[in-house]
Each structure stands twice: as structure tokens, then as C-alpha cells.
Amino acid sequence: MVKFAEGILCMCIAVALQPVKCTKARIVNSREVVDSINSNPKSTWKADTYGTDEFDLDDFSKTRLGLKFNFKVDDKFGVPESILNRIPRPDNDALPKSFTWTDSKNTKCPISHIRDQSNCGSCWAVSTAAAFGDRICIQSNGKYNLPISSQYIASCDTKNYGCNGGYMDLVHEFLKSGVITGGDFDSDVGCEPYAVAPCSYNLFGDKMPCAFDSAMTPKCRKKACTNDWYPSKRETEANTFYAKSYKSIKGDAYGTAEYNIRKDLYENGPLTLGFMVYEDFRFYKSGIYIPKPNQRPLGGHAVRLVGWGEENDIKYWLVANSWTTKWGENGFFKIVRGRNACQIESMVYSAMPDLKK
């Protein structure tokens, strides 16, 4: 059994003769977690320490996640296999057995690009911007292929909280007010590139170490582009994009959520989805992720759904994360499909761009 130690972080108060103030930290031994997964012959996925000996759950939650839930997450691991097998499936399922928008045969658009939220709890903005940009490109048949600015969304959506997190429904409502273009940090792509510099959690040693707390949210700049190399200092109407509608994809008593998600994904393009992250997910390297039982939740995370498939009789979703290409399968992960694992089929949003504005 993997042991999760309760460490102690002590911070001195800068007042003479005052006692030291200490707070408990939840510390995980990375090697023990990884070894327990990789040594299990029944495991459907492989894990990696990414160069860390210890893993602080609270620091990770504050800086690499960020999705807030407006409903109670009470089903930790989704539908049990025994119940799943009794759920009727739609009779008219004519969708392919596997499909992904990352395949160049399916689109002229750069769907395979992986973003980096860095040490900012902006996954809700990063993944929504990426999925909405994908759909703009797909729906316009490649005419509009600049990425949507996740920084503009994170900084200017006043109903959400920037690097301190956000809600899925509120950010999709924000898309209706119009969003601008912007690429990765220091990329000179679009009007407002991402403003939080990449950093390392001892995962990827080519970057500066990340701070323990989430980065400060950059100020909203609605009237000027932050990219000096962009052709115009201000986004024109031609480069401002609006959502004409959005919806939360739901199922019914017959378990059709999985089918409805695939249908919308296939017909319209990538989707934004949210799920509950548990302790072992941070160590995912390859394979089909199925969460282990008896883990503590770390918090909500928003990601971009790009496809589905099946391996060794296990159905999976193909998902783009926002933790750089050095995490997972070049930035992507697979998670078991049809079981609502980690609530991943409970919070799925579809936004349709209005290309006539």
C-alpha cells in the first residue's frame, strides 16, 4: 500500500520572539506511487515520477488545476462495471469505433497543439480557448486558424477568477461577448499571447522552478494587443470571435451521455470537459487511465476532448491536457470511456462559433 505522509511546512512570522506558525502539508512519495502502478499486472496505464521524489498535493492543486464545480461531486469513480453492462446503448450508433480530430485527414486545423497553463489555475480558460479555437477553424474550413487567446479569457472574464480558478458555464457564457486571438507565451502569435511564463515542478528541468502559489493573474487589456509584432495594435472585428450558443451535453436514464458526447464531438469539433483529479493522475505517462480506489481528490480540472477509441477491449476518450508535451503521451491522455470515471462525462460543454459576426 502506498503511504501518503503528512509533512509539516513551517513558516516563521517576521516578529521577534513570536512562535513559528506551522501548517500541515500533504506530501506524497512519488516513487512509491509510480512503483505501485507500474508493478501491478492488471494496471491499464503506466506512471512516471517526472523527476520528483516528493509531491505536495496542495501546491499542485493550486497551480496545475483550477476548475471550480457548481454542483456536488459525489460519485468518485463513476458507474461500476456491473451496472455499466446493464445500461442499454442507443440502437442508432453509426459513429466510427475510433475517431480523433488530431488526425490530419479529418481537419486542416492544428488540433494537436498542446498548451501550457504553467503555475496558474487557468485550465478553465486555456482548455475553453483551445476547444473554441479548434471549432472556429473547423467550421470555417481552415479560413480562421489563429488560436484563441486563453490569456484574454483568464484576465477579462470578470465572473471568474483568473489564475485562481473558474467555472465552466460562466466561461462559455463569456464567449458570447467576443474573444480575441493569442498564442503561447512569448510566441508572437495573435493579439494577446499567454502571459504566464513556463516553469518546472522538477518535472521538466529546462524551465525555471515554479512558485508554490499560483501566479498572479495579468490585468485585462481590452483596448490594446500585448503582442508588439501583431499587425494591428487593436483587434479588429474581423479577428474577434463570438459564440452564438453553447450547451452542456447531458445523458438520460439509459446512459446516453457517452453517445451524445461522441456525436457532438464528431459533428462539430473538440469539446471542453471537466473532471475531478485524484492523486495518481499527476503521474500518468501512457495507456488508458482508470483511477485507483481510495484516493483523495485534488480538485477540478478542465481539458479538451479531441477523440475516442478502444484498446484491448477497453473504450477510452482521447484528451488534450495543458501541462506541456512532456507530460503524458506528448501532452495527451486516455481515460476510460462510458463509466463517467472522475465525473468526466458529467461536465462537457459544446460552444458553437458565430462566423457571420
Short mmCIF file of C-alpha atoms in Angstrom, two decimals, residues 79-89 339:
data_model
loop_
_atom_site.label_atom_id
_atom_site.label_comp_id
_atom_site.label_asym_id
_atom_site.label_seq_id
_atom_site.Cartn_x
_atom_site.Cartn_y
_atom_site.Cartn_z
CA VAL A 79 -20.58 3.81 -12.82
CA PRO A 80 -19.48 0.35 -11.57
CA GLU A 81 -18.78 -2.24 -14.27
CA SER A 82 -21.68 -4.43 -13.09
CA ILE A 83 -24.17 -1.59 -13.63
CA LEU A 84 -22.49 -0.35 -16.79
CA ASN A 85 -23.04 -3.66 -18.54
CA ARG A 86 -26.80 -3.42 -17.95
CA ILE A 87 -27.21 0.05 -19.45
CA PRO A 88 -28.85 -0.06 -22.92
CA ARG A 89 -26.95 1.72 -25.67
CA ARG A 339 -18.09 4.83 -16.96
#
